[in-house]
Amino acid sequence: MPSSLSWIEVDAAAISCNLRKFRQLLPDECKLMAVVKGEGYGHGRQEVAQIALGAGADWLGVFNLGEAAALRQAGIEAPILTLGYVPQADLAEALQLNVQLTVSSLETVEAAARAAAQTGQKAYLHLKLETGTYRLGLPETDLPAVADLLADDDNLVLQGAHTHYANIEDTTEHDYARDQLDRFRKLLAQLRARGFAVALPHTACSAAAILFPETYFAMVRVGIGMYGLWPSKETYLSAQQKGQDPLHLQPAMTWKTRVAQVKQVAAGVYIGYGCSYRTTRVTRLAILPVGYANGYDRLLSNRGHVLIHGARAQIRGRVCMNLCMVDVTDIPEVQLEDEVVLLGRQQEEQITAEQMASWAQTIHYEIITRADPQAPRVVLSSADTGASA
Ligand SMILES: Cc1ncc(COP(=O)(O)O)c(C=O)c1O
């Protein structure tokens, strides 16, 4: 097997530790779902699922059935919920895989009833209720028809009801989220008034789990926090304003590559496509075999930094499809094949996902989720990281 030009190290102890911190926030009876969609937010779906279950997660949350099927194929038997859309043609397969389904339209509930009749398996459904995010979610006007259908078909079990907040991370004013919570409560009450027990209502993502115990219901769905990142600065500020002890979350991802060439170039030469950077001094460049095809965003051109020998080296010129160039003039010890940290810590220096996100004009969720999809994920145990968790 040829060596990988870029790889992602995943700190298992950090994920376990972060998850346990969320567990400590919850009442004993409240279930904890580890959200592993988006390839485990870029950390590796199966790897994270196994770590999270080992650290006490009760459920796994994925987006689509393909992700759920892969987890089942890997031998994972824990409860799995698809949080996204499963096409009607795949519902029978979902039931055979013992995967619970988020449903958010009358047509999908009808199709689930057909799949249940066809397979002879009950369909365990979580109704996603529209409360104001206006993406997937059952409009209130469709609730009576769905409730009729659920009541009439013994093969359909309304196991859960859930919703997702539109404006909880981006602000320190949480009126919109509170309105959504009120709407959710009313819709849940309507379902219960119709005689549905709804064993598992759930609304909380990481920010809600950190800030608002009233959002917990029977389960919380934790993504970003488990990977060691605060949902946002605003969430951190809100927690401080409420006088909460800060959760010390530990980022779990380190993205690495190796120097592919070192060369000295004259003052006044242009570096890379478009001649967007001109050297102002005799410059030592290190060429790195990572580019936008690897999720290393082109907006990092002439803006981002990497870490080599524990020091920052700035990107010079444009990030190419498979390569980028960094200035190592002030790090004279750099040599061919030296290890480079694109994201994460090296000695005393750190490039955070938040910092990379600000360079790339996006959010840290996108940075970690898009980190080189082809790169191997290498899970480090506590023995590798020296952690005592
Ligand atoms: C429906 C749903 N629940 C939970 C989460 C987890 O959110 P977070 O990563 O902010 O914890 C997500 C993430 O986007 C989601 O879409």
mmCIF file of C-alpha atoms and ligand atoms in Angstrom:
data_model
loop_
_atom_site.group_PDB
_atom_site.id
_atom_site.type_symbol
_atom_site.label_atom_id
_atom_site.label_comp_id
_atom_site.label_asym_id
_atom_site.label_seq_id
_atom_site.Cartn_x
_atom_site.Cartn_y
_atom_site.Cartn_z
ATOM 1 C CA MET A 1 0.000 0.000 0.000
ATOM 2 C CA PRO A 2 1.501 3.392 -0.935
ATOM 3 C CA SER A 3 1.830 5.916 1.902
ATOM 4 C CA SER A 4 -0.872 8.517 2.263
ATOM 5 C CA LEU A 5 0.167 12.080 1.535
ATOM 6 C CA SER A 6 -2.228 13.371 4.170
ATOM 7 C CA TRP A 7 -3.754 11.658 7.178
ATOM 8 C CA ILE A 8 -6.052 12.509 10.049
ATOM 9 C CA GLU A 9 -5.305 11.490 13.608
ATOM 10 C CA VAL A 10 -8.318 11.054 15.845
ATOM 11 C CA ASP A 11 -7.817 11.295 19.583
ATOM 12 C CA ALA A 12 -10.101 8.628 21.022
ATOM 13 C CA ALA A 13 -9.564 9.779 24.607
ATOM 14 C CA ALA A 14 -10.629 13.320 23.677
ATOM 15 C CA ILE A 15 -13.892 12.093 22.120
ATOM 16 C CA SER A 16 -14.638 9.869 25.128
ATOM 17 C CA CYS A 17 -13.830 12.636 27.546
ATOM 18 C CA ASN A 18 -15.963 15.206 25.690
ATOM 19 C CA LEU A 19 -18.888 12.820 25.563
ATOM 20 C CA ARG A 20 -18.629 12.098 29.265
ATOM 21 C CA LYS A 21 -18.782 15.829 29.950
ATOM 22 C CA PHE A 22 -22.113 15.963 28.124
ATOM 23 C CA ARG A 23 -23.283 12.869 29.978
ATOM 24 C CA GLN A 24 -22.579 14.623 33.274
ATOM 25 C CA LEU A 25 -24.945 17.437 32.270
ATOM 26 C CA LEU A 26 -27.851 15.030 31.758
ATOM 27 C CA PRO A 27 -30.219 13.406 34.195
ATOM 28 C CA ASP A 28 -29.552 9.655 34.491
ATOM 29 C CA GLU A 29 -32.611 8.629 32.493
ATOM 30 C CA CYS A 30 -31.842 10.954 29.562
ATOM 31 C CA LYS A 31 -30.367 9.161 26.533
ATOM 32 C CA LEU A 32 -27.316 10.453 24.705
ATOM 33 C CA MET A 33 -27.125 10.267 20.913
ATOM 34 C CA ALA A 34 -23.707 10.621 19.276
ATOM 35 C CA VAL A 35 -24.202 12.327 15.921
ATOM 36 C CA VAL A 36 -21.865 10.653 13.416
ATOM 37 C CA LYS A 37 -23.293 11.978 10.151
ATOM 38 C CA GLY A 38 -20.908 13.631 7.677
ATOM 39 C CA GLU A 39 -18.420 10.747 8.196
ATOM 40 C CA GLY A 40 -18.379 11.467 11.916
ATOM 41 C CA TYR A 41 -17.874 15.191 11.199
ATOM 42 C CA GLY A 42 -14.810 14.164 9.203
ATOM 43 C CA HIS A 43 -13.288 12.020 11.974
ATOM 44 C CA GLY A 44 -14.427 8.688 10.514
ATOM 45 C CA ARG A 45 -17.975 7.459 11.076
ATOM 46 C CA GLN A 46 -17.281 3.941 12.236
ATOM 47 C CA GLU A 47 -14.275 4.947 14.320
ATOM 48 C CA VAL A 48 -16.244 7.622 16.161
ATOM 49 C CA ALA A 49 -19.304 5.386 16.557
ATOM 50 C CA GLN A 50 -17.214 2.754 18.280
ATOM 51 C CA ILE A 51 -15.461 5.258 20.538
ATOM 52 C CA ALA A 52 -18.756 6.973 21.415
ATOM 53 C CA LEU A 53 -20.537 3.724 22.261
ATOM 54 C CA GLY A 54 -17.558 2.746 24.403
ATOM 55 C CA ALA A 55 -17.867 6.069 26.237
ATOM 56 C CA GLY A 56 -21.547 5.551 27.026
ATOM 57 C CA ALA A 57 -23.501 6.905 24.036
ATOM 58 C CA ASP A 58 -26.894 5.175 23.809
ATOM 59 C CA TRP A 59 -27.807 6.034 20.224
ATOM 60 C CA LEU A 60 -26.087 6.930 16.963
ATOM 61 C CA GLY A 61 -27.454 9.616 14.666
ATOM 62 C CA VAL A 62 -26.734 9.464 10.935
ATOM 63 C CA PHE A 63 -28.183 11.391 8.016
ATOM 64 C CA ASN A 64 -28.984 8.692 5.471
ATOM 65 C CA LEU A 65 -29.564 4.972 5.243
ATOM 66 C CA GLY A 66 -26.215 4.281 3.578
ATOM 67 C CA GLU A 67 -24.453 5.519 6.707
ATOM 68 C CA ALA A 68 -26.696 3.386 8.914
ATOM 69 C CA ALA A 69 -26.172 0.306 6.731
ATOM 70 C CA ALA A 70 -22.379 0.731 6.908
ATOM 71 C CA LEU A 71 -22.541 0.871 10.706
ATOM 72 C CA ARG A 72 -24.683 -2.262 10.836
ATOM 73 C CA GLN A 73 -22.272 -3.985 8.440
ATOM 74 C CA ALA A 74 -19.442 -3.110 10.819
ATOM 75 C CA GLY A 75 -21.298 -5.092 13.475
ATOM 76 C CA ILE A 76 -22.715 -2.146 15.408
ATOM 77 C CA GLU A 77 -25.991 -3.160 17.027
ATOM 78 C CA ALA A 78 -26.768 0.015 18.989
ATOM 79 C CA PRO A 79 -29.953 1.939 18.158
ATOM 80 C CA ILE A 80 -29.489 4.093 15.056
ATOM 81 C CA LEU A 81 -31.713 6.940 13.890
ATOM 82 C CA THR A 82 -31.577 8.470 10.413
ATOM 83 C CA LEU A 83 -31.913 12.213 10.962
ATOM 84 C CA GLY A 84 -32.312 13.005 7.266
ATOM 85 C CA TYR A 85 -34.295 11.638 4.364
ATOM 86 C CA VAL A 86 -34.649 7.999 3.380
ATOM 87 C CA PRO A 87 -36.188 7.494 -0.084
ATOM 88 C CA GLN A 88 -39.423 5.474 -0.129
ATOM 89 C CA ALA A 89 -37.754 2.687 -2.106
ATOM 90 C CA ASP A 90 -35.252 2.137 0.743
ATOM 91 C CA LEU A 91 -37.664 2.049 3.678
ATOM 92 C CA ALA A 92 -38.023 -1.755 3.650
ATOM 93 C CA GLU A 93 -34.236 -2.106 3.846
ATOM 94 C CA ALA A 94 -34.191 0.314 6.792
ATOM 95 C CA LEU A 95 -36.683 -1.841 8.683
ATOM 96 C CA GLN A 96 -34.683 -4.985 7.927
ATOM 97 C CA LEU A 97 -31.573 -3.273 9.288
ATOM 98 C CA ASN A 98 -33.447 -2.332 12.459
ATOM 99 C CA VAL A 99 -32.832 1.358 11.826
ATOM 100 C CA GLN A 100 -35.286 3.888 13.227
ATOM 101 C CA LEU A 101 -36.456 6.567 10.844
ATOM 102 C CA THR A 102 -37.028 10.282 10.994
ATOM 103 C CA VAL A 103 -40.153 11.032 8.989
ATOM 104 C CA SER A 104 -41.394 14.469 8.109
ATOM 105 C CA SER A 105 -44.156 14.056 5.543
ATOM 106 C CA LEU A 106 -47.432 12.215 5.198
ATOM 107 C CA GLU A 107 -46.176 10.481 2.046
ATOM 108 C CA THR A 108 -43.178 9.031 3.868
ATOM 109 C CA VAL A 109 -45.334 7.748 6.715
ATOM 110 C CA GLU A 110 -47.621 6.097 4.135
ATOM 111 C CA ALA A 111 -44.588 4.559 2.443
ATOM 112 C CA ALA A 112 -43.285 3.343 5.833
ATOM 113 C CA ALA A 113 -46.644 1.626 6.385
ATOM 114 C CA ARG A 114 -46.276 -0.155 3.035
ATOM 115 C CA ALA A 115 -42.685 -1.165 3.847
ATOM 116 C CA ALA A 116 -43.788 -2.514 7.228
ATOM 117 C CA ALA A 117 -46.569 -4.570 5.599
ATOM 118 C CA GLN A 118 -44.152 -5.860 2.966
ATOM 119 C CA THR A 119 -41.410 -6.893 5.397
ATOM 120 C CA GLY A 120 -43.559 -7.900 8.351
ATOM 121 C CA GLN A 121 -41.364 -5.660 10.536
ATOM 122 C CA LYS A 122 -42.650 -2.798 12.624
ATOM 123 C CA ALA A 123 -41.486 0.682 11.606
ATOM 124 C CA TYR A 124 -40.153 2.732 14.524
ATOM 125 C CA LEU A 125 -40.641 6.328 13.544
ATOM 126 C CA HIS A 126 -39.487 9.668 14.909
ATOM 127 C CA LEU A 127 -41.682 12.452 13.653
ATOM 128 C CA LYS A 128 -39.689 15.560 12.850
ATOM 129 C CA LEU A 129 -41.933 18.472 13.707
ATOM 130 C CA GLU A 130 -41.729 21.834 11.950
ATOM 131 C CA THR A 131 -41.182 24.442 14.615
ATOM 132 C CA GLY A 132 -39.474 27.195 12.634
ATOM 133 C CA THR A 133 -36.292 25.930 10.988
ATOM 134 C CA TYR A 134 -38.098 25.304 7.705
ATOM 135 C CA ARG A 135 -35.973 22.503 6.376
ATOM 136 C CA LEU A 136 -37.136 18.881 6.988
ATOM 137 C CA GLY A 137 -40.135 18.960 9.323
ATOM 138 C CA LEU A 138 -43.836 18.054 9.307
ATOM 139 C CA PRO A 139 -46.021 21.174 9.052
ATOM 140 C CA GLU A 140 -48.538 21.464 11.893
ATOM 141 C CA THR A 141 -51.415 21.345 9.384
ATOM 142 C CA ASP A 142 -50.378 17.797 8.367
ATOM 143 C CA LEU A 143 -50.187 16.506 11.928
ATOM 144 C CA PRO A 144 -53.831 15.303 12.216
ATOM 145 C CA ALA A 145 -53.600 13.226 9.016
ATOM 146 C CA VAL A 146 -50.306 11.673 10.090
ATOM 147 C CA ALA A 147 -51.699 10.961 13.557
ATOM 148 C CA ASP A 148 -54.734 9.218 11.972
ATOM 149 C CA LEU A 149 -52.468 7.059 9.860
ATOM 150 C CA LEU A 150 -50.243 6.152 12.820
ATOM 151 C CA ALA A 151 -53.269 5.343 14.984
ATOM 152 C CA ASP A 152 -54.758 3.061 12.323
ATOM 153 C CA ASP A 153 -51.685 0.950 11.623
ATOM 154 C CA ASP A 154 -50.252 -1.333 14.316
ATOM 155 C CA ASN A 155 -47.077 -1.774 12.288
ATOM 156 C CA LEU A 156 -46.186 1.893 12.817
ATOM 157 C CA VAL A 157 -44.728 2.809 16.203
ATOM 158 C CA LEU A 158 -44.333 6.480 17.000
ATOM 159 C CA GLN A 159 -41.170 6.079 19.020
ATOM 160 C CA GLY A 160 -39.988 9.666 18.954
ATOM 161 C CA ALA A 161 -40.720 13.236 18.025
ATOM 162 C CA HIS A 162 -38.046 15.794 17.431
ATOM 163 C CA THR A 163 -37.051 19.158 16.099
ATOM 164 C CA HIS A 164 -33.879 21.146 15.463
ATOM 165 C CA TYR A 165 -33.175 24.767 16.432
ATOM 166 C CA ALA A 166 -32.536 27.347 13.728
ATOM 167 C CA ASN A 167 -30.914 30.029 15.806
ATOM 168 C CA ILE A 168 -29.237 28.680 18.879
ATOM 169 C CA GLU A 169 -25.536 28.792 17.948
ATOM 170 C CA ASP A 170 -25.456 32.091 16.110
ATOM 171 C CA THR A 171 -26.669 34.376 18.837
ATOM 172 C CA THR A 172 -26.669 35.166 22.537
ATOM 173 C CA GLU A 173 -30.383 36.074 22.250
ATOM 174 C CA HIS A 174 -32.352 32.864 22.414
ATOM 175 C CA ASP A 175 -35.946 34.046 21.946
ATOM 176 C CA TYR A 176 -36.272 32.277 18.594
ATOM 177 C CA ALA A 177 -35.103 28.985 20.099
ATOM 178 C CA ARG A 178 -37.495 29.434 23.030
ATOM 179 C CA ASP A 179 -40.360 29.973 20.558
ATOM 180 C CA GLN A 180 -39.379 26.784 18.751
ATOM 181 C CA LEU A 181 -39.300 24.930 22.050
ATOM 182 C CA ASP A 182 -42.799 26.224 22.906
ATOM 183 C CA ARG A 183 -44.092 25.129 19.511
ATOM 184 C CA PHE A 184 -42.490 21.705 19.975
ATOM 185 C CA ARG A 185 -44.133 21.323 23.383
ATOM 186 C CA LYS A 186 -47.547 22.175 21.921
ATOM 187 C CA LEU A 187 -47.186 19.723 19.045
ATOM 188 C CA LEU A 188 -45.963 17.001 21.401
ATOM 189 C CA ALA A 189 -48.955 17.665 23.646
ATOM 190 C CA GLN A 190 -51.251 17.263 20.621
ATOM 191 C CA LEU A 191 -49.697 13.883 19.867
ATOM 192 C CA ARG A 192 -50.015 12.784 23.478
ATOM 193 C CA ALA A 193 -53.610 13.986 23.600
ATOM 194 C CA ARG A 194 -54.236 11.599 20.682
ATOM 195 C CA GLY A 195 -52.963 8.741 22.854
ATOM 196 C CA PHE A 196 -49.398 8.386 21.561
ATOM 197 C CA ALA A 197 -46.892 7.827 24.354
ATOM 198 C CA VAL A 198 -43.959 9.173 22.276
ATOM 199 C CA ALA A 199 -41.294 7.536 24.422
ATOM 200 C CA LEU A 200 -38.431 9.597 22.992
ATOM 201 C CA PRO A 201 -38.975 13.295 22.390
ATOM 202 C CA HIS A 202 -35.644 15.026 21.621
ATOM 203 C CA THR A 203 -34.640 18.529 20.572
ATOM 204 C CA ALA A 204 -31.168 19.363 21.914
ATOM 205 C CA CYS A 205 -28.011 19.678 19.809
ATOM 206 C CA SER A 206 -24.682 20.530 21.518
ATOM 207 C CA ALA A 207 -25.500 24.222 22.078
ATOM 208 C CA ALA A 208 -28.907 23.409 23.553
ATOM 209 C CA ALA A 209 -27.395 20.660 25.686
ATOM 210 C CA ILE A 210 -24.845 23.120 27.074
ATOM 211 C CA LEU A 211 -27.224 26.015 27.635
ATOM 212 C CA PHE A 212 -30.784 24.797 28.146
ATOM 213 C CA PRO A 213 -31.672 21.737 30.237
ATOM 214 C CA GLU A 214 -35.340 22.406 29.393
ATOM 215 C CA THR A 215 -34.575 21.232 25.819
ATOM 216 C CA TYR A 216 -33.411 17.762 26.878
ATOM 217 C CA PHE A 217 -36.689 15.764 27.059
ATOM 218 C CA ALA A 218 -35.726 12.075 26.756
ATOM 219 C CA MET A 219 -32.567 12.362 24.660
ATOM 220 C CA VAL A 220 -29.970 14.861 23.444
ATOM 221 C CA ARG A 221 -28.166 14.694 20.087
ATOM 222 C CA VAL A 222 -24.558 15.780 20.451
ATOM 223 C CA GLY A 223 -22.333 16.403 17.440
ATOM 224 C CA ILE A 224 -19.798 19.218 17.439
ATOM 225 C CA GLY A 225 -19.198 19.160 21.204
ATOM 226 C CA MET A 226 -18.273 15.483 21.133
ATOM 227 C CA TYR A 227 -15.555 16.333 18.595
ATOM 228 C CA GLY A 228 -14.165 18.841 21.082
ATOM 229 C CA LEU A 229 -15.356 22.100 19.591
ATOM 230 C CA TRP A 230 -17.712 24.677 21.056
ATOM 231 C CA PRO A 231 -20.698 25.213 18.760
ATOM 232 C CA SER A 232 -19.787 28.909 18.503
ATOM 233 C CA LYS A 233 -18.292 31.878 20.342
ATOM 234 C CA GLU A 234 -21.838 32.967 21.122
ATOM 235 C CA THR A 235 -22.542 29.655 22.853
ATOM 236 C CA TYR A 236 -19.387 30.078 24.923
ATOM 237 C CA LEU A 237 -20.393 33.642 25.832
ATOM 238 C CA SER A 238 -23.934 32.596 26.683
ATOM 239 C CA ALA A 239 -22.610 29.869 28.981
ATOM 240 C CA GLN A 240 -20.408 32.453 30.701
ATOM 241 C CA GLN A 241 -23.295 34.888 31.026
ATOM 242 C CA LYS A 242 -25.291 32.149 32.726
ATOM 243 C CA GLY A 243 -22.399 31.626 35.131
ATOM 244 C CA GLN A 244 -21.808 28.047 33.987
ATOM 245 C CA ASP A 245 -18.516 26.292 34.534
ATOM 246 C CA PRO A 246 -16.867 26.118 31.108
ATOM 247 C CA LEU A 247 -16.868 22.623 29.641
ATOM 248 C CA HIS A 248 -13.246 21.921 28.846
ATOM 249 C CA LEU A 249 -13.661 20.294 25.458
ATOM 250 C CA GLN A 250 -10.661 18.771 23.705
ATOM 251 C CA PRO A 251 -10.458 18.892 19.895
ATOM 252 C CA ALA A 252 -10.070 15.347 18.595
ATOM 253 C CA MET A 253 -8.785 15.982 15.059
ATOM 254 C CA THR A 254 -5.214 16.586 13.885
ATOM 255 C CA TRP A 255 -4.747 16.769 10.125
ATOM 256 C CA LYS A 256 -1.224 16.118 8.917
ATOM 257 C CA THR A 257 0.925 15.902 5.823
ATOM 258 C CA ARG A 258 4.643 15.804 4.957
ATOM 259 C CA VAL A 259 6.960 18.186 3.128
ATOM 260 C CA ALA A 260 7.295 17.080 -0.521
ATOM 261 C CA GLN A 261 10.101 19.484 -1.520
ATOM 262 C CA VAL A 262 12.187 22.260 0.012
ATOM 263 C CA LYS A 263 13.725 24.942 -2.215
ATOM 264 C CA GLN A 264 15.223 28.384 -2.049
ATOM 265 C CA VAL A 265 13.890 31.032 -4.410
ATOM 266 C CA ALA A 266 15.126 34.547 -5.130
ATOM 267 C CA ALA A 267 13.578 37.784 -3.938
ATOM 268 C CA GLY A 268 11.034 39.155 -6.413
ATOM 269 C CA VAL A 269 9.779 35.871 -7.923
ATOM 270 C CA TYR A 270 6.123 34.942 -8.156
ATOM 271 C CA ILE A 271 4.802 31.831 -6.412
ATOM 272 C CA GLY A 272 2.125 29.572 -7.908
ATOM 273 C CA TYR A 273 -0.870 30.015 -10.213
ATOM 274 C CA GLY A 274 -1.930 33.525 -11.071
ATOM 275 C CA CYS A 275 1.337 34.983 -9.699
ATOM 276 C CA SER A 276 -0.629 36.132 -6.642
ATOM 277 C CA TYR A 277 2.388 36.334 -4.302
ATOM 278 C CA ARG A 278 5.790 37.894 -4.999
ATOM 279 C CA THR A 279 8.671 37.171 -2.636
ATOM 280 C CA THR A 280 10.133 40.181 -0.847
ATOM 281 C CA ARG A 281 13.314 38.388 0.217
ATOM 282 C CA VAL A 282 15.301 35.278 -0.609
ATOM 283 C CA THR A 283 12.759 32.698 0.506
ATOM 284 C CA ARG A 284 12.834 29.039 1.510
ATOM 285 C CA LEU A 285 9.668 27.327 0.406
ATOM 286 C CA ALA A 286 8.286 23.984 1.518
ATOM 287 C CA ILE A 287 5.924 22.359 -0.973
ATOM 288 C CA LEU A 288 3.103 20.363 0.618
ATOM 289 C CA PRO A 289 1.152 17.639 -1.218
ATOM 290 C CA VAL A 290 -2.289 18.886 -0.149
ATOM 291 C CA GLY A 291 -4.702 21.134 -2.020
ATOM 292 C CA TYR A 292 -8.349 21.905 -2.511
ATOM 293 C CA ALA A 293 -9.029 18.371 -3.806
ATOM 294 C CA ASN A 294 -8.159 17.315 -0.255
ATOM 295 C CA GLY A 295 -10.542 19.786 1.354
ATOM 296 C CA TYR A 296 -7.758 22.318 1.972
ATOM 297 C CA ASP A 297 -9.768 25.364 1.019
ATOM 298 C CA ARG A 298 -8.551 27.640 -1.783
ATOM 299 C CA LEU A 299 -9.493 30.624 0.390
ATOM 300 C CA LEU A 300 -6.444 29.719 2.496
ATOM 301 C CA SER A 301 -4.299 31.023 -0.396
ATOM 302 C CA ASN A 302 -1.866 33.674 0.905
ATOM 303 C CA ARG A 303 -3.765 33.623 4.205
ATOM 304 C CA GLY A 304 -3.539 30.301 6.021
ATOM 305 C CA HIS A 305 -0.706 28.901 8.115
ATOM 306 C CA VAL A 306 0.585 25.416 8.796
ATOM 307 C CA LEU A 307 2.814 24.169 11.614
ATOM 308 C CA ILE A 308 6.287 22.742 11.026
ATOM 309 C CA HIS A 309 8.732 22.090 13.870
ATOM 310 C CA GLY A 310 6.214 23.753 16.178
ATOM 311 C CA ALA A 311 6.347 27.056 14.259
ATOM 312 C CA ARG A 312 3.886 28.753 11.914
ATOM 313 C CA ALA A 313 4.624 28.827 8.194
ATOM 314 C CA GLN A 314 2.407 30.955 5.989
ATOM 315 C CA ILE A 315 0.832 29.806 2.714
ATOM 316 C CA ARG A 316 2.396 31.640 -0.232
ATOM 317 C CA GLY A 317 0.525 31.896 -3.509
ATOM 318 C CA ARG A 318 -2.666 30.066 -4.365
ATOM 319 C CA VAL A 319 -3.647 26.698 -2.973
ATOM 320 C CA CYS A 320 -3.624 24.337 -5.996
ATOM 321 C CA MET A 321 -5.725 21.209 -6.535
ATOM 322 C CA ASN A 322 -3.167 18.889 -4.898
ATOM 323 C CA LEU A 323 -0.390 21.156 -3.634
ATOM 324 C CA CYS A 324 0.317 24.277 -1.659
ATOM 325 C CA MET A 325 3.474 26.225 -0.839
ATOM 326 C CA VAL A 326 4.523 27.602 2.538
ATOM 327 C CA ASP A 327 7.262 29.997 3.609
ATOM 328 C CA VAL A 328 9.802 28.280 5.877
ATOM 329 C CA THR A 329 12.573 30.890 5.627
ATOM 330 C CA ASP A 330 12.384 31.422 9.389
ATOM 331 C CA ILE A 331 12.324 27.701 10.187
ATOM 332 C CA PRO A 332 15.739 26.713 8.787
ATOM 333 C CA GLU A 333 15.642 23.156 10.131
ATOM 334 C CA VAL A 334 12.797 22.140 7.757
ATOM 335 C CA GLN A 335 13.691 19.166 5.555
ATOM 336 C CA LEU A 336 12.096 16.900 2.997
ATOM 337 C CA GLU A 337 9.375 14.675 4.524
ATOM 338 C CA ASP A 338 9.159 16.604 7.783
ATOM 339 C CA GLU A 339 5.740 16.268 9.409
ATOM 340 C CA VAL A 340 3.392 19.208 8.931
ATOM 341 C CA VAL A 341 0.236 19.961 10.908
ATOM 342 C CA LEU A 342 -2.476 21.546 8.793
ATOM 343 C CA LEU A 343 -5.038 21.567 11.596
ATOM 344 C CA GLY A 344 -4.464 20.888 15.256
ATOM 345 C CA ARG A 345 -1.571 21.161 17.686
ATOM 346 C CA GLN A 346 2.188 20.751 17.184
ATOM 347 C CA GLN A 347 4.316 21.370 20.271
ATOM 348 C CA GLU A 348 3.145 24.696 21.750
ATOM 349 C CA GLU A 349 1.423 25.996 18.604
ATOM 350 C CA GLN A 350 -2.102 25.233 17.467
ATOM 351 C CA ILE A 351 -4.207 25.896 14.398
ATOM 352 C CA THR A 352 -7.783 25.628 15.530
ATOM 353 C CA ALA A 353 -10.728 24.709 13.338
ATOM 354 C CA GLU A 354 -12.235 28.078 14.267
ATOM 355 C CA GLN A 355 -9.139 29.891 12.983
ATOM 356 C CA MET A 356 -9.050 27.916 9.757
ATOM 357 C CA ALA A 357 -12.774 28.605 9.349
ATOM 358 C CA SER A 358 -12.199 32.340 9.637
ATOM 359 C CA TRP A 359 -9.475 32.162 6.947
ATOM 360 C CA ALA A 360 -11.802 30.154 4.716
ATOM 361 C CA GLN A 361 -14.862 32.317 5.466
ATOM 362 C CA THR A 362 -16.882 29.420 6.774
ATOM 363 C CA ILE A 363 -17.687 27.653 10.028
ATOM 364 C CA HIS A 364 -15.576 25.117 11.881
ATOM 365 C CA TYR A 365 -18.266 22.454 11.270
ATOM 366 C CA GLU A 366 -17.449 22.629 7.559
ATOM 367 C CA ILE A 367 -13.686 22.640 8.107
ATOM 368 C CA ILE A 368 -13.617 19.375 10.036
ATOM 369 C CA THR A 369 -16.334 17.684 7.996
ATOM 370 C CA ARG A 370 -14.548 18.360 4.700
ATOM 371 C CA ALA A 371 -11.024 17.506 5.871
ATOM 372 C CA ASP A 372 -9.511 15.220 3.257
ATOM 373 C CA PRO A 373 -12.170 12.555 2.635
ATOM 374 C CA GLN A 374 -9.575 10.219 1.103
ATOM 375 C CA ALA A 375 -7.086 10.471 3.946
ATOM 376 C CA PRO A 376 -6.927 7.559 6.360
ATOM 377 C CA ARG A 377 -8.283 8.191 9.841
ATOM 378 C CA VAL A 378 -5.787 6.956 12.411
ATOM 379 C CA VAL A 379 -7.327 6.482 15.830
ATOM 380 C CA LEU A 380 -4.867 7.249 18.613
ATOM 381 C CA SER A 381 -5.420 5.543 21.930
ATOM 382 C CA SER A 382 -4.494 7.171 25.239
ATOM 383 C CA ALA A 383 -1.168 5.326 25.058
ATOM 384 C CA ASP A 384 -0.347 7.206 21.804
ATOM 385 C CA THR A 385 -1.400 10.623 23.121
ATOM 386 C CA GLY A 386 -0.146 10.256 26.681
ATOM 387 C CA ALA A 387 -3.642 11.140 27.975
ATOM 388 C CA SER A 388 -4.708 9.784 31.325
ATOM 389 C CA ALA A 389 -8.427 9.517 30.476
HETATM 390 C C1 LIG B 1 -30.976 17.083 13.393
HETATM 391 C C2 LIG B 1 -29.659 17.321 14.048
HETATM 392 N N1 LIG B 1 -29.501 17.023 15.329
HETATM 393 C C3 LIG B 1 -28.327 17.229 15.982
HETATM 394 C C4 LIG B 1 -27.248 17.758 15.318
HETATM 395 C C5 LIG B 1 -25.968 17.986 16.076
HETATM 396 O O1 LIG B 1 -25.691 19.347 16.176
HETATM 397 P P1 LIG B 1 -24.332 19.852 16.877
HETATM 398 O O2 LIG B 1 -23.248 19.370 16.008
HETATM 399 O O3 LIG B 1 -24.457 21.335 16.870
HETATM 400 O O4 LIG B 1 -24.309 19.239 18.218
HETATM 401 C C6 LIG B 1 -27.370 18.094 13.973
HETATM 402 C C7 LIG B 1 -26.236 18.696 13.271
HETATM 403 O O5 LIG B 1 -26.331 19.409 12.330
HETATM 404 C C8 LIG B 1 -28.612 17.875 13.312
HETATM 405 O O6 LIG B 1 -28.774 18.182 12.019
#
